[in-house]
Amino acid sequence: EGTHNISPDHKTPAHLDATLTPRGVDQCRQLSRYAKNLEVDAVLVSPMTRCLETARLSFPHLYGDQDDDRGDCNREDKNATNNYDSYPSLGENNNQHKSGSTNYGDNHFDRNNNTNELKIPFIAHEEWRETVNYLCDSRRPLTALRSLYPCVDFSPCIHDHDPLWEKYQQIHGCHETHTKLRESNDPQGLLERAHRAWKVVLE
């Protein structure tokens, strides 16, 4: 459960990149009891904060900070910002994805090395996000996410800012002038993104 699921003002900047509620954190911890019995090669996750926190809390035995039992999805980087107006424009701060990388977050992953802090790769990918309609569906900058989740590989995410929100903002305008659905009203765009998402898995 995320804050956007229970709040009537989920379309406002207060819920930009909505986080988990305490109930959502508890749901993840309950799920982890079953997840620990699964054979997992990798965790492919959306770069939204609530999704990253779900992955971290649902697979704590495979994530690199097992000693961190805070379960707090509202952890903040002191240098990070959630200010909607401060987001950089399209094309700024784009970190190009280096294909063939074996670095996951700040960790080098080697399946043959049992001493890894990171047991399996946690990989964030833009294409695996839910539909982008409101500010709660807009993610925070990668610089902030990398600080909060150092064991996640964000290299497939090219832009520091949110390119999906930027795309639909250019079409419909800002959150104040357009309060209706965005990506959900773009079936062709959704279809193309779904194809790209599954292509990531098949490759």
PDB file of C-alpha atoms in Angstrom:
ATOM      1  CA  GLU A   1       0.000   0.000   0.000  1.00  0.00           C
ATOM      2  CA  GLY A   2       1.343   3.426  -0.988  1.00  0.00           C
ATOM      3  CA  THR A   3       0.397   6.854   0.281  1.00  0.00           C
ATOM      4  CA  HIS A   4      -1.212   7.568  -3.087  1.00  0.00           C
ATOM      5  CA  ASN A   5      -3.605   4.632  -2.547  1.00  0.00           C
ATOM      6  CA  ILE A   6      -5.212   6.175   0.510  1.00  0.00           C
ATOM      7  CA  SER A   7      -4.802   9.925   0.078  1.00  0.00           C
ATOM      8  CA  PRO A   8      -7.375  12.076  -1.781  1.00  0.00           C
ATOM      9  CA  ASP A   9      -4.624  14.550  -2.756  1.00  0.00           C
ATOM     10  CA  HIS A  10      -2.410  12.002  -4.504  1.00  0.00           C
ATOM     11  CA  LYS A  11      -2.232  14.251  -7.575  1.00  0.00           C
ATOM     12  CA  THR A  12      -0.347  16.991  -5.705  1.00  0.00           C
ATOM     13  CA  PRO A  13       3.423  17.564  -5.260  1.00  0.00           C
ATOM     14  CA  ALA A  14       3.112  16.298  -1.680  1.00  0.00           C
ATOM     15  CA  HIS A  15       2.848  12.765  -3.091  1.00  0.00           C
ATOM     16  CA  LEU A  16       5.450  13.027  -5.829  1.00  0.00           C
ATOM     17  CA  ASP A  17       7.049   9.567  -6.098  1.00  0.00           C
ATOM     18  CA  ALA A  18       4.670   8.255  -3.434  1.00  0.00           C
ATOM     19  CA  THR A  19       6.160   6.042  -0.741  1.00  0.00           C
ATOM     20  CA  LEU A  20       4.825   3.073   1.182  1.00  0.00           C
ATOM     21  CA  THR A  21       2.533   3.527   4.154  1.00  0.00           C
ATOM     22  CA  PRO A  22       3.300   1.722   7.441  1.00  0.00           C
ATOM     23  CA  ARG A  23       0.734  -0.860   6.350  1.00  0.00           C
ATOM     24  CA  GLY A  24       2.577  -1.224   3.052  1.00  0.00           C
ATOM     25  CA  VAL A  25       5.840  -1.843   4.905  1.00  0.00           C
ATOM     26  CA  ASP A  26       4.123  -4.515   7.004  1.00  0.00           C
ATOM     27  CA  GLN A  27       2.687  -6.129   3.863  1.00  0.00           C
ATOM     28  CA  CYS A  28       6.204  -6.392   2.419  1.00  0.00           C
ATOM     29  CA  ARG A  29       7.511  -7.978   5.579  1.00  0.00           C
ATOM     30  CA  GLN A  30       4.726 -10.541   5.491  1.00  0.00           C
ATOM     31  CA  LEU A  31       5.552 -11.255   1.857  1.00  0.00           C
ATOM     32  CA  SER A  32       9.225 -11.748   2.746  1.00  0.00           C
ATOM     33  CA  ARG A  33       8.303 -14.841   4.784  1.00  0.00           C
ATOM     34  CA  TYR A  34       7.288 -16.531   1.552  1.00  0.00           C
ATOM     35  CA  ALA A  35       9.840 -14.857  -0.698  1.00  0.00           C
ATOM     36  CA  LYS A  36      12.750 -16.328   1.250  1.00  0.00           C
ATOM     37  CA  ASN A  37      11.765 -19.771  -0.038  1.00  0.00           C
ATOM     38  CA  LEU A  38      11.886 -18.734  -3.696  1.00  0.00           C
ATOM     39  CA  GLU A  39      14.810 -19.371  -6.023  1.00  0.00           C
ATOM     40  CA  VAL A  40      15.615 -15.911  -7.372  1.00  0.00           C
ATOM     41  CA  ASP A  41      18.297 -15.058  -9.933  1.00  0.00           C
ATOM     42  CA  ALA A  42      17.631 -11.327 -10.072  1.00  0.00           C
ATOM     43  CA  VAL A  43      15.080  -8.729  -8.995  1.00  0.00           C
ATOM     44  CA  LEU A  44      13.921  -6.428 -11.796  1.00  0.00           C
ATOM     45  CA  VAL A  45      12.218  -3.426 -10.266  1.00  0.00           C
ATOM     46  CA  SER A  46      10.661  -0.106 -11.193  1.00  0.00           C
ATOM     47  CA  PRO A  47      12.748   2.934 -10.123  1.00  0.00           C
ATOM     48  CA  MET A  48       9.797   4.326  -8.158  1.00  0.00           C
ATOM     49  CA  THR A  49      10.570   4.670  -4.451  1.00  0.00           C
ATOM     50  CA  ARG A  50       7.618   2.550  -3.343  1.00  0.00           C
ATOM     51  CA  CYS A  51       8.693  -0.246  -5.700  1.00  0.00           C
ATOM     52  CA  LEU A  52      12.343  -0.101  -4.644  1.00  0.00           C
ATOM     53  CA  GLU A  53      11.297  -0.271  -1.014  1.00  0.00           C
ATOM     54  CA  THR A  54       8.972  -3.184  -1.781  1.00  0.00           C
ATOM     55  CA  ALA A  55      11.851  -5.079  -3.384  1.00  0.00           C
ATOM     56  CA  ARG A  56      14.221  -4.304  -0.512  1.00  0.00           C
ATOM     57  CA  LEU A  57      11.754  -5.333   2.194  1.00  0.00           C
ATOM     58  CA  SER A  58      10.375  -8.370   0.364  1.00  0.00           C
ATOM     59  CA  PHE A  59      13.815  -9.840  -0.332  1.00  0.00           C
ATOM     60  CA  PRO A  60      15.880  -8.624   2.650  1.00  0.00           C
ATOM     61  CA  HIS A  61      17.957 -11.808   2.668  1.00  0.00           C
ATOM     62  CA  LEU A  62      19.138 -11.064  -0.876  1.00  0.00           C
ATOM     63  CA  TYR A  63      19.629  -7.324  -0.572  1.00  0.00           C
ATOM     64  CA  GLY A  64      22.915  -5.858   0.594  1.00  0.00           C
ATOM     65  CA  ASP A  65      21.804  -4.089   3.794  1.00  0.00           C
ATOM     66  CA  GLN A  66      20.407  -6.970   5.844  1.00  0.00           C
ATOM     67  CA  ASP A  67      21.478  -5.210   9.032  1.00  0.00           C
ATOM     68  CA  ASP A  68      19.333  -2.211   8.143  1.00  0.00           C
ATOM     69  CA  ASP A  69      15.977  -3.068   9.703  1.00  0.00           C
ATOM     70  CA  ARG A  70      14.443   0.371   9.588  1.00  0.00           C
ATOM     71  CA  GLY A  71      11.868  -0.507   6.958  1.00  0.00           C
ATOM     72  CA  ASP A  72      11.401   3.181   6.423  1.00  0.00           C
ATOM     73  CA  CYS A  73      10.488   4.084   2.863  1.00  0.00           C
ATOM     74  CA  ASN A  74      10.689   7.759   3.771  1.00  0.00           C
ATOM     75  CA  ARG A  75      14.452   7.724   4.246  1.00  0.00           C
ATOM     76  CA  GLU A  76      15.834  10.896   2.730  1.00  0.00           C
ATOM     77  CA  ASP A  77      19.139  11.978   1.307  1.00  0.00           C
ATOM     78  CA  LYS A  78      19.940  15.362   2.865  1.00  0.00           C
ATOM     79  CA  ASN A  79      21.071  16.608  -0.546  1.00  0.00           C
ATOM     80  CA  ALA A  80      18.044  15.228  -2.378  1.00  0.00           C
ATOM     81  CA  THR A  81      14.900  17.124  -3.239  1.00  0.00           C
ATOM     82  CA  ASN A  82      11.295  16.199  -3.828  1.00  0.00           C
ATOM     83  CA  ASN A  83      10.493  19.658  -5.085  1.00  0.00           C
ATOM     84  CA  TYR A  84       8.573  19.237  -8.321  1.00  0.00           C
ATOM     85  CA  ASP A  85       9.679  22.606  -9.699  1.00  0.00           C
ATOM     86  CA  SER A  86      13.380  21.854  -9.215  1.00  0.00           C
ATOM     87  CA  TYR A  87      13.453  18.854 -11.553  1.00  0.00           C
ATOM     88  CA  PRO A  88      15.917  19.258 -14.452  1.00  0.00           C
ATOM     89  CA  SER A  89      14.630  19.446 -17.993  1.00  0.00           C
ATOM     90  CA  LEU A  90      14.893  16.703 -20.592  1.00  0.00           C
ATOM     91  CA  GLY A  91      18.437  16.072 -21.729  1.00  0.00           C
ATOM     92  CA  GLU A  92      20.184  17.265 -18.589  1.00  0.00           C
ATOM     93  CA  ASN A  93      22.242  14.936 -16.427  1.00  0.00           C
ATOM     94  CA  ASN A  94      21.699  11.888 -18.605  1.00  0.00           C
ATOM     95  CA  ASN A  95      23.977   9.043 -17.517  1.00  0.00           C
ATOM     96  CA  GLN A  96      24.373   6.670 -20.440  1.00  0.00           C
ATOM     97  CA  HIS A  97      23.842   2.986 -19.779  1.00  0.00           C
ATOM     98  CA  LYS A  98      26.998   0.959 -20.234  1.00  0.00           C
ATOM     99  CA  SER A  99      26.062  -2.386 -21.718  1.00  0.00           C
ATOM    100  CA  GLY A 100      27.638  -5.440 -20.196  1.00  0.00           C
ATOM    101  CA  SER A 101      28.176  -3.764 -16.861  1.00  0.00           C
ATOM    102  CA  THR A 102      28.727  -6.059 -13.915  1.00  0.00           C
ATOM    103  CA  ASN A 103      28.450  -3.294 -11.349  1.00  0.00           C
ATOM    104  CA  TYR A 104      25.215  -3.260  -9.408  1.00  0.00           C
ATOM    105  CA  GLY A 105      24.866  -0.062  -7.458  1.00  0.00           C
ATOM    106  CA  ASP A 106      28.233   0.362  -5.787  1.00  0.00           C
ATOM    107  CA  ASN A 107      28.787  -3.408  -5.710  1.00  0.00           C
ATOM    108  CA  HIS A 108      30.510  -5.730  -8.154  1.00  0.00           C
ATOM    109  CA  PHE A 109      28.459  -8.882  -8.608  1.00  0.00           C
ATOM    110  CA  ASP A 110      30.128 -12.243  -9.070  1.00  0.00           C
ATOM    111  CA  ARG A 111      27.953 -15.344  -8.829  1.00  0.00           C
ATOM    112  CA  ASN A 112      30.974 -17.452  -7.979  1.00  0.00           C
ATOM    113  CA  ASN A 113      31.936 -15.301  -5.012  1.00  0.00           C
ATOM    114  CA  ASN A 114      29.959 -16.250  -1.918  1.00  0.00           C
ATOM    115  CA  THR A 115      31.276 -13.263   0.008  1.00  0.00           C
ATOM    116  CA  ASN A 116      29.251 -10.697  -1.967  1.00  0.00           C
ATOM    117  CA  GLU A 117      27.281  -8.248   0.134  1.00  0.00           C
ATOM    118  CA  LEU A 118      24.767  -8.218  -2.700  1.00  0.00           C
ATOM    119  CA  LYS A 119      23.501 -11.783  -3.063  1.00  0.00           C
ATOM    120  CA  ILE A 120      21.764 -11.236  -6.413  1.00  0.00           C
ATOM    121  CA  PRO A 121      21.424  -8.206  -8.701  1.00  0.00           C
ATOM    122  CA  PHE A 122      18.620  -5.739  -8.034  1.00  0.00           C
ATOM    123  CA  ILE A 123      18.103  -3.891 -11.314  1.00  0.00           C
ATOM    124  CA  ALA A 124      15.925  -0.810 -11.760  1.00  0.00           C
ATOM    125  CA  HIS A 125      14.466  -0.270 -15.216  1.00  0.00           C
ATOM    126  CA  GLU A 126      12.322   2.616 -16.458  1.00  0.00           C
ATOM    127  CA  GLU A 127      10.177   0.401 -18.702  1.00  0.00           C
ATOM    128  CA  TRP A 128       8.889  -1.623 -15.745  1.00  0.00           C
ATOM    129  CA  ARG A 129       7.101   1.305 -14.139  1.00  0.00           C
ATOM    130  CA  GLU A 130       3.356   1.446 -13.647  1.00  0.00           C
ATOM    131  CA  THR A 131       1.361   3.865 -15.758  1.00  0.00           C
ATOM    132  CA  VAL A 132       2.407   7.502 -15.410  1.00  0.00           C
ATOM    133  CA  ASN A 133      -0.688   9.602 -14.807  1.00  0.00           C
ATOM    134  CA  TYR A 134      -0.224  11.823 -11.769  1.00  0.00           C
ATOM    135  CA  LEU A 135       2.655  13.282  -9.756  1.00  0.00           C
ATOM    136  CA  CYS A 136       2.582  10.252  -7.469  1.00  0.00           C
ATOM    137  CA  ASP A 137       3.726   8.321 -10.565  1.00  0.00           C
ATOM    138  CA  SER A 138       6.657  10.663 -11.228  1.00  0.00           C
ATOM    139  CA  ARG A 139       9.948   9.468  -9.772  1.00  0.00           C
ATOM    140  CA  ARG A 140      12.561  11.469  -7.937  1.00  0.00           C
ATOM    141  CA  PRO A 141      16.033  12.049  -9.492  1.00  0.00           C
ATOM    142  CA  LEU A 142      18.420   9.119  -9.822  1.00  0.00           C
ATOM    143  CA  THR A 143      20.971  10.949  -7.681  1.00  0.00           C
ATOM    144  CA  ALA A 144      18.549  10.718  -4.763  1.00  0.00           C
ATOM    145  CA  LEU A 145      17.561   7.118  -5.504  1.00  0.00           C
ATOM    146  CA  ARG A 146      21.169   5.961  -5.737  1.00  0.00           C
ATOM    147  CA  SER A 147      21.835   7.449  -2.324  1.00  0.00           C
ATOM    148  CA  LEU A 148      18.813   5.739  -0.796  1.00  0.00           C
ATOM    149  CA  TYR A 149      19.378   2.388  -2.534  1.00  0.00           C
ATOM    150  CA  PRO A 150      23.131   1.867  -3.094  1.00  0.00           C
ATOM    151  CA  CYS A 151      22.644  -1.862  -3.718  1.00  0.00           C
ATOM    152  CA  VAL A 152      20.416  -1.306  -6.754  1.00  0.00           C
ATOM    153  CA  ASP A 153      21.792  -1.050 -10.275  1.00  0.00           C
ATOM    154  CA  PHE A 154      20.287   2.060 -11.884  1.00  0.00           C
ATOM    155  CA  SER A 155      22.489   1.988 -14.988  1.00  0.00           C
ATOM    156  CA  PRO A 156      19.582   1.023 -17.338  1.00  0.00           C
ATOM    157  CA  CYS A 157      17.914   4.320 -16.349  1.00  0.00           C
ATOM    158  CA  ILE A 158      19.497   6.896 -18.640  1.00  0.00           C
ATOM    159  CA  HIS A 159      18.222  10.222 -17.316  1.00  0.00           C
ATOM    160  CA  ASP A 160      18.664  11.634 -13.832  1.00  0.00           C
ATOM    161  CA  HIS A 161      15.229  13.226 -14.115  1.00  0.00           C
ATOM    162  CA  ASP A 162      12.010  11.407 -15.046  1.00  0.00           C
ATOM    163  CA  PRO A 163      11.747  11.087 -18.865  1.00  0.00           C
ATOM    164  CA  LEU A 164       8.276   9.522 -18.794  1.00  0.00           C
ATOM    165  CA  TRP A 165       6.757  12.357 -16.794  1.00  0.00           C
ATOM    166  CA  GLU A 166       8.603  14.851 -18.994  1.00  0.00           C
ATOM    167  CA  LYS A 167       7.133  13.221 -22.110  1.00  0.00           C
ATOM    168  CA  TYR A 168       3.529  13.548 -20.944  1.00  0.00           C
ATOM    169  CA  GLN A 169       4.069  16.966 -19.435  1.00  0.00           C
ATOM    170  CA  GLN A 170       5.156  18.215 -22.849  1.00  0.00           C
ATOM    171  CA  ILE A 171       1.945  16.788 -24.324  1.00  0.00           C
ATOM    172  CA  HIS A 172      -0.597  17.730 -21.642  1.00  0.00           C
ATOM    173  CA  GLY A 173       1.023  20.457 -19.554  1.00  0.00           C
ATOM    174  CA  CYS A 174       1.859  20.573 -15.848  1.00  0.00           C
ATOM    175  CA  HIS A 175      -0.027  18.861 -13.031  1.00  0.00           C
ATOM    176  CA  GLU A 176      -1.939  22.051 -12.248  1.00  0.00           C
ATOM    177  CA  THR A 177      -3.412  22.514 -15.724  1.00  0.00           C
ATOM    178  CA  HIS A 178      -3.977  18.828 -16.521  1.00  0.00           C
ATOM    179  CA  THR A 179      -5.450  16.762 -13.681  1.00  0.00           C
ATOM    180  CA  LYS A 180      -6.727  13.817 -15.721  1.00  0.00           C
ATOM    181  CA  LEU A 181      -5.046  10.629 -16.945  1.00  0.00           C
ATOM    182  CA  ARG A 182      -1.889  10.869 -19.024  1.00  0.00           C
ATOM    183  CA  GLU A 183      -0.234   7.605 -20.073  1.00  0.00           C
ATOM    184  CA  SER A 184      -3.403   5.570 -19.518  1.00  0.00           C
ATOM    185  CA  ASN A 185      -4.960   7.586 -22.349  1.00  0.00           C
ATOM    186  CA  ASP A 186      -2.065   6.701 -24.649  1.00  0.00           C
ATOM    187  CA  PRO A 187      -2.693   3.008 -25.530  1.00  0.00           C
ATOM    188  CA  GLN A 188      -0.111   2.985 -28.316  1.00  0.00           C
ATOM    189  CA  GLY A 189       2.541   4.402 -26.004  1.00  0.00           C
ATOM    190  CA  LEU A 190       1.647   1.852 -23.331  1.00  0.00           C
ATOM    191  CA  LEU A 191       1.826  -0.988 -25.832  1.00  0.00           C
ATOM    192  CA  GLU A 192       5.255   0.103 -27.014  1.00  0.00           C
ATOM    193  CA  ARG A 193       6.556   0.433 -23.463  1.00  0.00           C
ATOM    194  CA  ALA A 194       5.190  -3.004 -22.560  1.00  0.00           C
ATOM    195  CA  HIS A 195       7.047  -4.483 -25.530  1.00  0.00           C
ATOM    196  CA  ARG A 196      10.264  -2.792 -24.408  1.00  0.00           C
ATOM    197  CA  ALA A 197       9.745  -4.052 -20.856  1.00  0.00           C
ATOM    198  CA  TRP A 198       9.440  -7.678 -21.899  1.00  0.00           C
ATOM    199  CA  LYS A 199      12.335  -7.291 -24.306  1.00  0.00           C
ATOM    200  CA  VAL A 200      14.508  -6.466 -21.297  1.00  0.00           C
ATOM    201  CA  VAL A 201      13.601  -9.831 -19.746  1.00  0.00           C
ATOM    202  CA  LEU A 202      14.051 -11.827 -22.953  1.00  0.00           C
ATOM    203  CA  GLU A 203      17.482 -10.353 -23.589  1.00  0.00           C
TER     204      GLU A 203
END
